[in-house]
């Protein structure tokens, strides 16, 4: 893994430079931590240095991690290239350009308040090598320190550029003692504060998200489609995903993120588990028993994180066992990262698992379990090896990396024989234990092991099974003839039922489509919205007056202004219309249309027709005239109600059965009449009953009232249909719900008697009444009422006695007297 550049360098142009400010609170806190650690561990980590000299080289596009750059970002928040910082007991000297000095002026007061030191600026000219300013700094070092002060510097960082080379020569020629303070900075950066831990968590979340949401789906797609993709291509695409977090739906600002190293993809037997590894130009190899290693490192605000996963393709038993052991060892190493433990205990925990479960793999284990991570990708002072006796503290962050290298698989394929395994996670030591910051990316065996040969085996199994089943069935048919006979009958019945179901489904589909039933019955046919035409052509449209909603009552249409054109809609296509007024005195009208799935009647065939078309579901218009909107809504509702009522009536009339014309008897034949009868429902839907007369003619009946336009004819053919079923029969108000068996034959007759309690009287007719006519019986009933002369007797009682007298007479043309007095039409 090659090292990366720091991304918090100051801008080159002056205008952008003014947008940067130093966090003075953070500067004061961390300056105190620097002086405290230096004074407390001066001999242990800082080489007994009296002066700390840190020189930051010029900015570079190379990927690198430097202690000097890390100190700039940690203390000041930005990287200050070509800047020399000298820390002494009473002074801090900065040697830099004028632009940087202007920004650093802000820390003078904070430095005095935090640790009581004075900040001195040394500004060099653009083309000056800074020799004069360096001489002034060396004089200050000798003046504030003892006679032979020790100057500490980062020995591993070679000087770059004229300024740093000149400074290095000055130090060598100054006869001052020099010491390496690398360990001091490593210890200073080891424990992270809350802000630093937050940056690490964000970086780890980004790395884990890239692994889960980009790398894994990308590998699966390449393998599934059997594409040839080079490792370097995968590296470039993954790097772009890191630098643009929105691609993987991570809400982090792109200007704050960077890569720790170019993403690593390895496969095909060539593996390198060192941090400096890189992706080669070979194609990704994903044949059987192959291994793919992928590592992703990302940074947020210059703080690093890392995650690495190994993917197994149709793994062998050796590979699966090795991965299971590595996974347990990796978990054991993470479990040992608790405050108070020694760093060496982490590696020892992983080693113990391997020695117990697979001692033959100890020789292939990596020499360390990882390193500390933060502003630097590898904090060398926190290496997780067996010799590091430092104590773990809350706030430390580790890149726990464990792997097996140069393992051999039991396969003849040379690209699969040699394989390696690698796992890495970013782990934070907390007060109560540890936290895995990259837990979002799974490393369990079920999530990283892929098996593609199982699909081919599964495809062969059904074929073999069907062949065996076919043999067994043939054998059964040849031996069990009786069973075969029963099976044939059952099969015939099943086929018949299937045919009936198919015919029924076809008939239902035709009926819903408006075609009626297979028998030609048109009662099931329905009128759909496609049959309703407002205008046959564009020429029939009324000339536009204003671009306003208009109602055409004659053609039953609504004209809506759409993009400067009046577009007509038949009112039957409207489902609902409503209006609403807002606080700004604007009024809105909303029109919702019928679309497939929401027909204006239950049999709208549009639910089956034109399913691929685009339908307009609703429109809304705004107006400043609430009165006009109210009128439009009312007109649409009224017109729609009338049209729907007409169509409903037309559909009901279509269900009526045509009947023969009633033959009215002439003067020679006087029809038999029953008076004071009521029909249900009443004419015109009136609530008040109006009595009428029922007449019996040669081929049917006629019911009429005193009004000439209220008349109902019922032929004998219609009565025959009524006798087939008594569904819809509604008993009279005074009639009991149950009917005797003798009355069942009369239940479908057209009229009902007002009083069924008098049935027995009709069976006990006197001989003297049998020969009387209707007129004589009516006169006798009237005389009986006058003779009784009871004023308290009600009209209802008199009517009942009259009907009783009629009931005792002999029947007319019919063999039995009618017993009901209510029309059933």
Short mmCIF file of C-alpha atoms in Angstrom, two decimals, residues 106-558:
data_model
loop_
_atom_site.label_atom_id
_atom_site.label_comp_id
_atom_site.label_asym_id
_atom_site.label_seq_id
_atom_site.Cartn_x
_atom_site.Cartn_y
_atom_site.Cartn_z
CA UNK A 106 -3.83 34.66 14.99
CA UNK A 107 -2.17 32.04 17.25
CA UNK A 108 0.15 34.46 19.10
CA UNK A 109 -2.31 35.31 21.86
CA UNK A 110 -3.52 31.72 22.24
CA UNK A 111 0.05 30.42 22.60
CA UNK A 112 0.77 32.82 25.45
CA UNK A 113 -2.48 31.93 27.22
CA UNK A 114 -2.09 28.18 26.76
CA UNK A 115 1.57 27.47 27.65
CA UNK A 116 3.09 30.92 28.20
CA UNK A 117 5.28 30.97 25.10
CA UNK A 118 5.86 33.77 22.65
CA UNK A 119 5.30 33.29 18.92
CA UNK A 120 7.98 34.83 16.71
CA UNK A 121 7.51 35.14 12.94
CA UNK A 122 10.35 34.98 10.43
CA UNK A 123 9.16 35.96 6.97
CA UNK A 124 11.34 35.18 3.98
CA UNK A 125 11.12 36.71 0.53
CA UNK A 126 9.83 34.76 -2.45
CA UNK A 127 13.22 33.85 -3.97
CA UNK A 128 15.21 33.91 -0.74
CA UNK A 129 16.67 30.72 0.74
CA UNK A 130 16.01 31.99 4.30
CA UNK A 131 19.63 31.96 5.46
CA UNK A 132 19.32 35.22 7.38
CA UNK A 133 16.17 34.09 9.20
CA UNK A 134 17.78 30.72 10.01
CA UNK A 135 20.74 32.40 11.62
CA UNK A 136 18.36 34.39 13.83
CA UNK A 137 16.59 31.20 14.88
CA UNK A 138 19.86 29.44 15.78
CA UNK A 139 20.91 32.42 17.90
CA UNK A 140 17.57 32.24 19.75
CA UNK A 141 18.13 28.51 20.38
CA UNK A 142 21.53 29.12 21.94
CA UNK A 143 20.24 32.07 23.96
CA UNK A 144 17.28 30.27 25.56
CA UNK A 145 18.91 26.90 26.12
CA UNK A 146 21.96 25.67 27.96
CA UNK A 147 25.39 25.85 26.50
CA UNK A 148 25.03 22.62 24.50
CA UNK A 149 21.32 22.26 23.63
CA UNK A 150 19.93 19.15 21.94
CA UNK A 151 17.82 19.82 18.85
CA UNK A 152 15.28 17.14 17.99
CA UNK A 153 14.06 16.56 14.44
CA UNK A 154 12.35 13.85 12.39
CA UNK A 155 15.40 12.01 11.17
CA UNK A 156 13.54 9.81 8.66
CA UNK A 157 12.29 12.74 6.59
CA UNK A 158 14.84 13.79 4.02
CA UNK A 159 14.94 17.54 3.26
CA UNK A 160 13.16 18.64 0.08
CA UNK A 161 13.43 22.00 -1.61
CA UNK A 162 15.92 24.83 -1.21
CA UNK A 163 14.53 26.02 2.13
CA UNK A 164 14.70 22.63 3.88
CA UNK A 165 18.06 21.72 2.35
CA UNK A 166 19.53 25.00 3.56
CA UNK A 167 18.08 24.42 7.02
CA UNK A 168 19.51 20.88 7.16
CA UNK A 169 22.98 22.19 6.28
CA UNK A 170 22.71 24.92 8.90
CA UNK A 171 21.89 22.36 11.62
CA UNK A 172 24.77 20.11 10.66
CA UNK A 173 27.21 22.99 10.69
CA UNK A 174 25.90 24.50 13.93
CA UNK A 175 27.69 21.97 16.16
CA UNK A 176 24.39 21.40 18.00
CA UNK A 177 23.50 17.93 19.20
CA UNK A 178 20.77 16.33 17.08
CA UNK A 179 18.19 13.75 18.19
CA UNK A 180 15.36 11.81 16.54
CA UNK A 181 11.91 12.75 17.90
CA UNK A 182 9.85 10.38 15.73
CA UNK A 183 8.75 8.29 18.73
CA UNK A 184 7.67 11.41 20.55
CA UNK A 185 5.23 12.37 17.80
CA UNK A 186 4.03 8.75 17.56
CA UNK A 187 3.14 8.81 21.25
CA UNK A 188 1.59 12.28 20.92
CA UNK A 189 -0.70 11.16 18.08
CA UNK A 190 -1.50 7.76 19.60
CA UNK A 191 -4.49 8.81 21.73
CA UNK A 192 -7.18 10.63 19.76
CA UNK A 193 -9.61 13.14 21.20
CA UNK A 194 -13.33 13.18 20.48
CA UNK A 195 -13.05 15.15 17.23
CA UNK A 196 -10.33 12.88 15.92
CA UNK A 197 -12.30 9.73 16.74
CA UNK A 198 -15.32 11.21 14.93
CA UNK A 199 -13.23 11.79 11.82
CA UNK A 200 -11.93 8.21 11.99
CA UNK A 201 -15.49 6.85 12.28
CA UNK A 202 -16.61 8.83 9.24
CA UNK A 203 -13.63 7.60 7.24
CA UNK A 204 -14.31 4.00 8.35
CA UNK A 205 -17.99 4.28 7.47
CA UNK A 206 -17.03 5.46 3.99
CA UNK A 207 -14.56 2.59 3.49
CA UNK A 208 -17.03 -0.04 4.71
CA UNK A 209 -19.81 1.42 2.56
CA UNK A 210 -17.60 1.30 -0.53
CA UNK A 211 -16.76 -2.33 0.21
CA UNK A 212 -20.38 -3.33 0.82
CA UNK A 213 -22.26 -1.20 -1.70
CA UNK A 214 -19.76 -0.96 -4.54
CA UNK A 215 -16.97 -3.55 -4.44
CA UNK A 216 -19.09 -6.60 -3.58
CA UNK A 217 -21.85 -5.86 -6.15
CA UNK A 218 -19.18 -5.06 -8.74
CA UNK A 219 -17.38 -8.37 -8.20
CA UNK A 220 -20.66 -10.30 -8.25
CA UNK A 221 -21.66 -8.68 -11.53
CA UNK A 222 -18.30 -9.38 -13.15
CA UNK A 223 -18.38 -13.01 -12.07
CA UNK A 224 -22.03 -13.53 -12.96
CA UNK A 225 -21.59 -12.06 -16.45
CA UNK A 226 -18.16 -13.70 -16.86
CA UNK A 227 -16.49 -10.47 -17.86
CA UNK A 228 -12.77 -9.92 -18.24
CA UNK A 229 -11.85 -6.96 -16.06
CA UNK A 230 -8.32 -6.00 -15.03
CA UNK A 231 -7.39 -5.41 -11.42
CA UNK A 232 -6.31 -1.86 -12.26
CA UNK A 233 -9.72 -1.13 -13.79
CA UNK A 234 -11.43 -2.24 -10.60
CA UNK A 235 -8.94 -0.12 -8.67
CA UNK A 236 -9.78 3.03 -10.66
CA UNK A 237 -13.53 2.52 -10.40
CA UNK A 238 -13.34 1.92 -6.65
CA UNK A 239 -11.19 5.01 -6.18
CA UNK A 240 -13.81 7.10 -7.98
CA UNK A 241 -16.47 5.71 -5.67
CA UNK A 242 -14.44 6.78 -2.63
CA UNK A 243 -13.86 10.28 -3.95
CA UNK A 244 -17.56 10.70 -4.78
CA UNK A 245 -19.50 9.38 -1.75
CA UNK A 246 -22.86 10.19 -3.34
CA UNK A 247 -22.37 7.21 -5.68
CA UNK A 248 -22.78 4.86 -2.73
CA UNK A 249 -25.37 7.05 -0.97
CA UNK A 250 -23.01 8.27 1.77
CA UNK A 251 -23.71 11.80 2.95
CA UNK A 252 -20.15 13.09 3.28
CA UNK A 253 -18.72 16.12 1.53
CA UNK A 254 -16.46 15.15 -1.35
CA UNK A 255 -13.95 17.90 -0.52
CA UNK A 256 -13.27 16.28 2.85
CA UNK A 257 -12.63 12.74 1.63
CA UNK A 258 -9.60 11.14 0.02
CA UNK A 259 -8.03 7.74 -0.45
CA UNK A 260 -5.43 6.33 1.92
CA UNK A 261 -3.92 4.30 -0.93
CA UNK A 262 -5.11 3.11 -4.34
CA UNK A 263 -7.63 0.28 -3.73
CA UNK A 264 -6.04 -3.16 -3.97
CA UNK A 265 -7.41 -6.11 -5.98
CA UNK A 266 -5.48 -9.37 -6.13
CA UNK A 267 -6.34 -12.78 -7.60
CA UNK A 268 -4.92 -15.56 -9.78
CA UNK A 269 -2.24 -16.82 -7.38
CA UNK A 270 -0.26 -13.54 -7.15
CA UNK A 271 -0.76 -12.15 -3.65
CA UNK A 272 1.13 -9.58 -1.60
CA UNK A 273 -0.10 -8.89 1.94
CA UNK A 274 2.34 -6.04 2.64
CA UNK A 275 0.93 -2.55 3.13
CA UNK A 276 2.85 -1.37 0.06
CA UNK A 277 1.11 -3.84 -2.27
CA UNK A 278 -0.61 -2.65 -5.45
CA UNK A 279 -3.00 -3.92 -8.09
CA UNK A 280 -1.52 -5.39 -11.28
CA UNK A 281 -2.83 -5.30 -14.85
CA UNK A 282 -3.93 -8.94 -14.95
CA UNK A 283 -7.59 -9.88 -15.32
CA UNK A 284 -9.63 -10.77 -12.29
CA UNK A 285 -9.50 -14.55 -11.90
CA UNK A 286 -12.66 -16.18 -10.55
CA UNK A 287 -12.47 -19.80 -11.65
CA UNK A 288 -13.22 -22.67 -9.27
CA UNK A 289 -11.08 -22.68 -6.07
CA UNK A 290 -9.94 -19.11 -6.72
CA UNK A 291 -9.38 -16.39 -4.11
CA UNK A 292 -9.91 -12.63 -4.47
CA UNK A 293 -8.44 -10.16 -1.98
CA UNK A 294 -9.71 -6.59 -1.87
CA UNK A 295 -8.53 -3.76 0.39
CA UNK A 296 -10.02 -0.27 0.62
CA UNK A 297 -8.64 2.67 2.60
CA UNK A 298 -10.32 6.06 2.87
CA UNK A 299 -9.68 9.31 4.71
CA UNK A 300 -11.94 11.98 6.14
CA UNK A 301 -10.35 15.31 7.13
CA UNK A 302 -6.96 13.57 6.74
CA UNK A 303 -7.81 10.77 9.24
CA UNK A 304 -7.38 7.28 7.83
CA UNK A 305 -9.33 4.03 7.96
CA UNK A 306 -8.90 0.62 6.38
CA UNK A 307 -10.92 -2.48 5.56
CA UNK A 308 -9.87 -5.65 3.72
CA UNK A 309 -11.86 -8.74 2.74
CA UNK A 310 -11.11 -12.09 1.09
CA UNK A 311 -13.67 -13.67 -1.24
CA UNK A 312 -13.70 -17.43 -1.91
CA UNK A 313 -15.02 -18.84 -5.19
CA UNK A 314 -16.06 -22.52 -5.00
CA UNK A 315 -13.53 -22.96 -2.23
CA UNK A 316 -11.86 -26.27 -1.45
CA UNK A 317 -11.91 -27.83 1.99
CA UNK A 318 -8.41 -26.51 2.68
CA UNK A 319 -9.37 -22.95 1.77
CA UNK A 320 -12.58 -23.02 3.80
CA UNK A 321 -10.80 -24.36 6.88
CA UNK A 322 -7.99 -21.80 6.60
CA UNK A 323 -10.50 -18.95 6.30
CA UNK A 324 -12.49 -20.14 9.31
CA UNK A 325 -9.31 -20.25 11.40
CA UNK A 326 -8.26 -16.79 10.18
CA UNK A 327 -11.68 -15.39 10.99
CA UNK A 328 -11.57 -16.73 14.56
CA UNK A 329 -8.02 -15.43 15.03
CA UNK A 330 -8.98 -12.00 13.71
CA UNK A 331 -11.94 -11.83 16.08
CA UNK A 332 -9.70 -12.87 18.98
CA UNK A 333 -7.23 -10.07 18.13
CA UNK A 334 -10.05 -7.49 18.07
CA UNK A 335 -11.41 -8.87 21.34
CA UNK A 336 -8.06 -8.20 23.06
CA UNK A 337 -8.17 -4.48 22.19
CA UNK A 338 -9.35 -3.37 25.63
CA UNK A 339 -7.92 -0.55 27.75
CA UNK A 340 -5.27 -1.74 30.17
CA UNK A 341 -4.05 -4.64 28.02
CA UNK A 342 -0.63 -4.62 26.46
CA UNK A 343 -0.33 -4.21 22.72
CA UNK A 344 1.50 -7.52 22.50
CA UNK A 345 -1.57 -9.30 23.91
CA UNK A 346 -3.45 -8.59 20.68
CA UNK A 347 -1.06 -10.56 18.51
CA UNK A 348 -0.75 -13.26 21.15
CA UNK A 349 -4.54 -13.74 21.21
CA UNK A 350 -4.60 -14.35 17.46
CA UNK A 351 -1.59 -16.65 17.62
CA UNK A 352 -3.16 -18.76 20.37
CA UNK A 353 -6.25 -19.47 18.25
CA UNK A 354 -4.14 -20.62 15.31
CA UNK A 355 -1.85 -22.78 17.47
CA UNK A 356 -4.91 -24.45 18.94
CA UNK A 357 -7.04 -24.95 15.80
CA UNK A 358 -4.49 -25.18 12.96
CA UNK A 359 -0.87 -25.28 14.16
CA UNK A 360 0.30 -26.05 10.62
CA UNK A 361 -0.72 -22.52 9.60
CA UNK A 362 1.40 -20.67 12.17
CA UNK A 363 4.32 -20.41 9.75
CA UNK A 364 2.09 -18.68 7.20
CA UNK A 365 0.74 -16.08 9.63
CA UNK A 366 1.70 -12.42 9.15
CA UNK A 367 4.32 -11.12 11.57
CA UNK A 368 1.99 -8.54 13.11
CA UNK A 369 -1.73 -8.03 13.61
CA UNK A 370 -1.68 -4.47 12.28
CA UNK A 371 -0.68 -0.99 13.43
CA UNK A 372 -2.12 2.17 14.86
CA UNK A 373 -3.93 4.41 12.37
CA UNK A 374 -4.94 8.06 12.34
CA UNK A 375 -3.34 11.00 10.56
CA UNK A 376 -0.82 8.46 9.36
CA UNK A 377 -1.87 5.20 7.78
CA UNK A 378 0.77 3.36 9.82
CA UNK A 379 1.66 4.64 13.26
CA UNK A 380 4.83 2.66 13.78
CA UNK A 381 4.86 3.18 17.54
CA UNK A 382 1.64 1.16 17.85
CA UNK A 383 2.58 -1.93 15.85
CA UNK A 384 0.51 -4.95 16.95
CA UNK A 385 3.38 -7.43 17.27
CA UNK A 386 4.59 -9.78 19.98
CA UNK A 387 7.28 -7.37 21.26
CA UNK A 388 5.32 -4.16 21.85
CA UNK A 389 4.69 -3.73 25.57
CA UNK A 390 2.86 -0.41 25.41
CA UNK A 391 -0.44 -0.23 27.28
CA UNK A 392 -3.70 0.26 25.41
CA UNK A 393 -5.59 3.45 26.25
CA UNK A 394 -9.06 4.73 25.33
CA UNK A 395 -8.89 6.81 22.16
CA UNK A 396 -6.31 4.63 20.41
CA UNK A 397 -7.28 3.49 16.93
CA UNK A 398 -5.88 0.39 15.21
CA UNK A 399 -5.91 -1.12 11.77
CA UNK A 400 -6.22 -4.78 12.79
CA UNK A 401 -4.79 -6.69 9.81
CA UNK A 402 -4.23 -10.43 9.90
CA UNK A 403 -3.54 -12.90 7.10
CA UNK A 404 -2.13 -16.19 5.86
CA UNK A 405 0.28 -16.03 2.97
CA UNK A 406 1.62 -18.60 0.52
CA UNK A 407 -0.88 -21.38 1.25
CA UNK A 408 -1.35 -24.35 -1.10
CA UNK A 409 -4.74 -25.61 -2.32
CA UNK A 410 -5.50 -29.14 -3.51
CA UNK A 411 -6.08 -28.32 -7.16
CA UNK A 412 -4.25 -28.84 -10.45
CA UNK A 413 -4.92 -25.30 -11.64
CA UNK A 414 -1.67 -23.31 -11.22
CA UNK A 415 -3.61 -20.08 -10.65
CA UNK A 416 -5.51 -21.62 -7.76
CA UNK A 417 -2.77 -23.68 -6.11
CA UNK A 418 -1.10 -20.75 -4.36
CA UNK A 419 -3.42 -18.54 -2.37
CA UNK A 420 -3.41 -16.09 0.52
CA UNK A 421 -6.04 -14.78 2.90
CA UNK A 422 -6.37 -11.30 4.42
CA UNK A 423 -8.77 -9.57 6.82
CA UNK A 424 -8.57 -5.98 8.09
CA UNK A 425 -10.83 -3.75 10.20
CA UNK A 426 -10.55 -0.34 11.83
CA UNK A 427 -11.05 -0.70 15.61
CA UNK A 428 -11.32 2.04 18.25
CA UNK A 429 -10.36 1.41 21.88
CA UNK A 430 -13.07 2.82 24.14
CA UNK A 431 -13.52 3.29 27.88
CA UNK A 432 -15.53 0.06 28.14
CA UNK A 433 -13.75 -2.04 25.53
CA UNK A 434 -13.54 -1.57 21.77
CA UNK A 435 -15.65 -0.60 18.76
CA UNK A 436 -15.29 -1.94 15.23
CA UNK A 437 -15.77 1.10 13.00
CA UNK A 438 -15.96 -0.95 9.78
CA UNK A 439 -18.56 -3.43 11.03
CA UNK A 440 -20.85 -2.47 8.13
CA UNK A 441 -18.79 -4.70 5.84
CA UNK A 442 -19.46 -8.34 6.72
CA UNK A 443 -16.64 -10.88 6.81
CA UNK A 444 -18.59 -13.99 7.84
CA UNK A 445 -18.03 -17.06 5.71
CA UNK A 446 -21.59 -17.07 4.37
CA UNK A 447 -21.13 -13.54 2.99
CA UNK A 448 -17.71 -13.94 1.37
CA UNK A 449 -17.87 -17.53 0.08
CA UNK A 450 -19.52 -18.02 -3.33
CA UNK A 451 -20.48 -21.38 -4.82
CA UNK A 452 -21.42 -21.53 -8.50
CA UNK A 453 -21.15 -25.27 -9.17
CA UNK A 454 -24.19 -25.97 -6.98
CA UNK A 455 -26.49 -24.35 -9.54
CA UNK A 456 -25.35 -26.78 -12.24
CA UNK A 457 -25.87 -29.74 -9.92
CA UNK A 458 -29.33 -28.53 -9.01
CA UNK A 459 -30.25 -28.27 -12.69
CA UNK A 460 -29.29 -31.92 -13.27
CA UNK A 461 -31.27 -33.29 -10.31
CA UNK A 462 -34.79 -32.54 -11.64
CA UNK A 463 -33.91 -34.14 -14.96
CA UNK A 464 -32.78 -37.37 -13.33
CA UNK A 465 -35.80 -37.34 -11.07
CA UNK A 466 -38.21 -36.94 -13.95
CA UNK A 467 -36.63 -39.84 -15.79
CA UNK A 468 -37.03 -42.14 -12.80
CA UNK A 469 -40.60 -41.02 -12.29
CA UNK A 470 -41.43 -41.73 -15.90
CA UNK A 471 -40.16 -45.30 -15.56
CA UNK A 472 -42.19 -45.92 -12.42
CA UNK A 473 -45.37 -44.58 -13.99
CA UNK A 474 -44.96 -46.76 -17.03
CA UNK A 475 -44.45 -49.81 -14.82
CA UNK A 476 -47.57 -48.97 -12.82
CA UNK A 477 -49.72 -48.60 -15.92
CA UNK A 478 -48.60 -52.01 -17.15
CA UNK A 479 -49.42 -53.80 -13.92
CA UNK A 480 -52.32 -52.05 -12.16
CA UNK A 481 -55.11 -52.03 -14.73
CA UNK A 482 -57.88 -51.39 -12.23
CA UNK A 483 -56.05 -48.38 -10.84
CA UNK A 484 -55.52 -47.18 -14.37
CA UNK A 485 -59.31 -47.39 -15.00
CA UNK A 486 -60.06 -45.28 -11.93
CA UNK A 487 -57.39 -42.79 -12.84
CA UNK A 488 -58.87 -42.45 -16.34
CA UNK A 489 -62.32 -41.64 -14.96
CA UNK A 490 -60.86 -39.09 -12.61
CA UNK A 491 -58.81 -37.61 -15.42
CA UNK A 492 -61.90 -37.32 -17.63
CA UNK A 493 -63.78 -35.55 -14.87
CA UNK A 494 -60.87 -33.17 -14.29
CA UNK A 495 -60.63 -32.39 -17.99
CA UNK A 496 -64.37 -31.74 -18.18
CA UNK A 497 -64.18 -29.36 -15.22
CA UNK A 498 -61.25 -27.58 -16.81
CA UNK A 499 -63.19 -27.13 -20.05
CA UNK A 500 -66.19 -25.73 -18.19
CA UNK A 501 -63.95 -23.33 -16.31
CA UNK A 502 -62.35 -22.19 -19.56
CA UNK A 503 -65.74 -21.54 -21.17
CA UNK A 504 -66.94 -19.67 -18.11
CA UNK A 505 -63.83 -17.49 -18.06
CA UNK A 506 -64.23 -16.67 -21.76
CA UNK A 507 -67.87 -15.76 -21.25
CA UNK A 508 -66.99 -13.54 -18.28
CA UNK A 509 -64.27 -11.81 -20.27
CA UNK A 510 -66.65 -11.14 -23.16
CA UNK A 511 -69.31 -9.84 -20.80
CA UNK A 512 -66.85 -7.46 -19.12
CA UNK A 513 -65.69 -6.30 -22.52
CA UNK A 514 -69.26 -5.43 -23.46
CA UNK A 515 -69.86 -8.35 -25.78
CA UNK A 516 -72.58 -10.13 -23.79
CA UNK A 517 -72.72 -13.86 -23.10
CA UNK A 518 -72.16 -16.71 -25.48
CA UNK A 519 -75.90 -17.27 -25.73
CA UNK A 520 -76.46 -13.89 -27.25
CA UNK A 521 -77.97 -12.38 -24.13
CA UNK A 522 -77.42 -8.67 -24.38
CA UNK A 523 -78.41 -7.92 -20.83
CA UNK A 524 -74.82 -8.37 -19.71
CA UNK A 525 -73.55 -5.86 -22.25
CA UNK A 526 -72.55 -2.53 -20.84
CA UNK A 527 -71.87 0.89 -22.19
CA UNK A 528 -68.34 2.05 -21.41
CA UNK A 529 -66.69 5.42 -21.53
CA UNK A 530 -65.16 4.73 -24.93
CA UNK A 531 -68.70 4.61 -26.42
CA UNK A 532 -69.50 8.11 -25.16
CA UNK A 533 -68.50 10.65 -27.79
CA UNK A 534 -68.86 14.35 -27.16
CA UNK A 535 -67.79 15.54 -30.63
CA UNK A 536 -67.34 13.44 -33.75
CA UNK A 537 -64.71 15.78 -35.19
CA UNK A 538 -62.74 18.89 -34.33
CA UNK A 539 -65.05 20.97 -36.50
CA UNK A 540 -67.94 20.28 -34.12
CA UNK A 541 -66.19 22.05 -31.27
CA UNK A 542 -67.78 25.38 -30.29
CA UNK A 543 -65.68 28.42 -31.17
CA UNK A 544 -63.50 29.42 -28.21
CA UNK A 545 -64.53 32.60 -26.45
CA UNK A 546 -62.27 32.88 -23.43
CA UNK A 547 -59.61 30.53 -22.10
CA UNK A 548 -61.86 29.45 -19.26
CA UNK A 549 -63.50 26.21 -18.23
CA UNK A 550 -66.74 25.87 -20.21
CA UNK A 551 -69.67 23.44 -19.93
CA UNK A 552 -71.38 22.31 -23.15
CA UNK A 553 -74.79 21.11 -21.96
CA UNK A 554 -75.94 20.07 -25.42
CA UNK A 555 -73.00 17.76 -26.14
CA UNK A 556 -72.50 16.82 -22.48
CA UNK A 557 -68.88 17.90 -22.56
CA UNK A 558 -66.42 19.90 -20.46
#
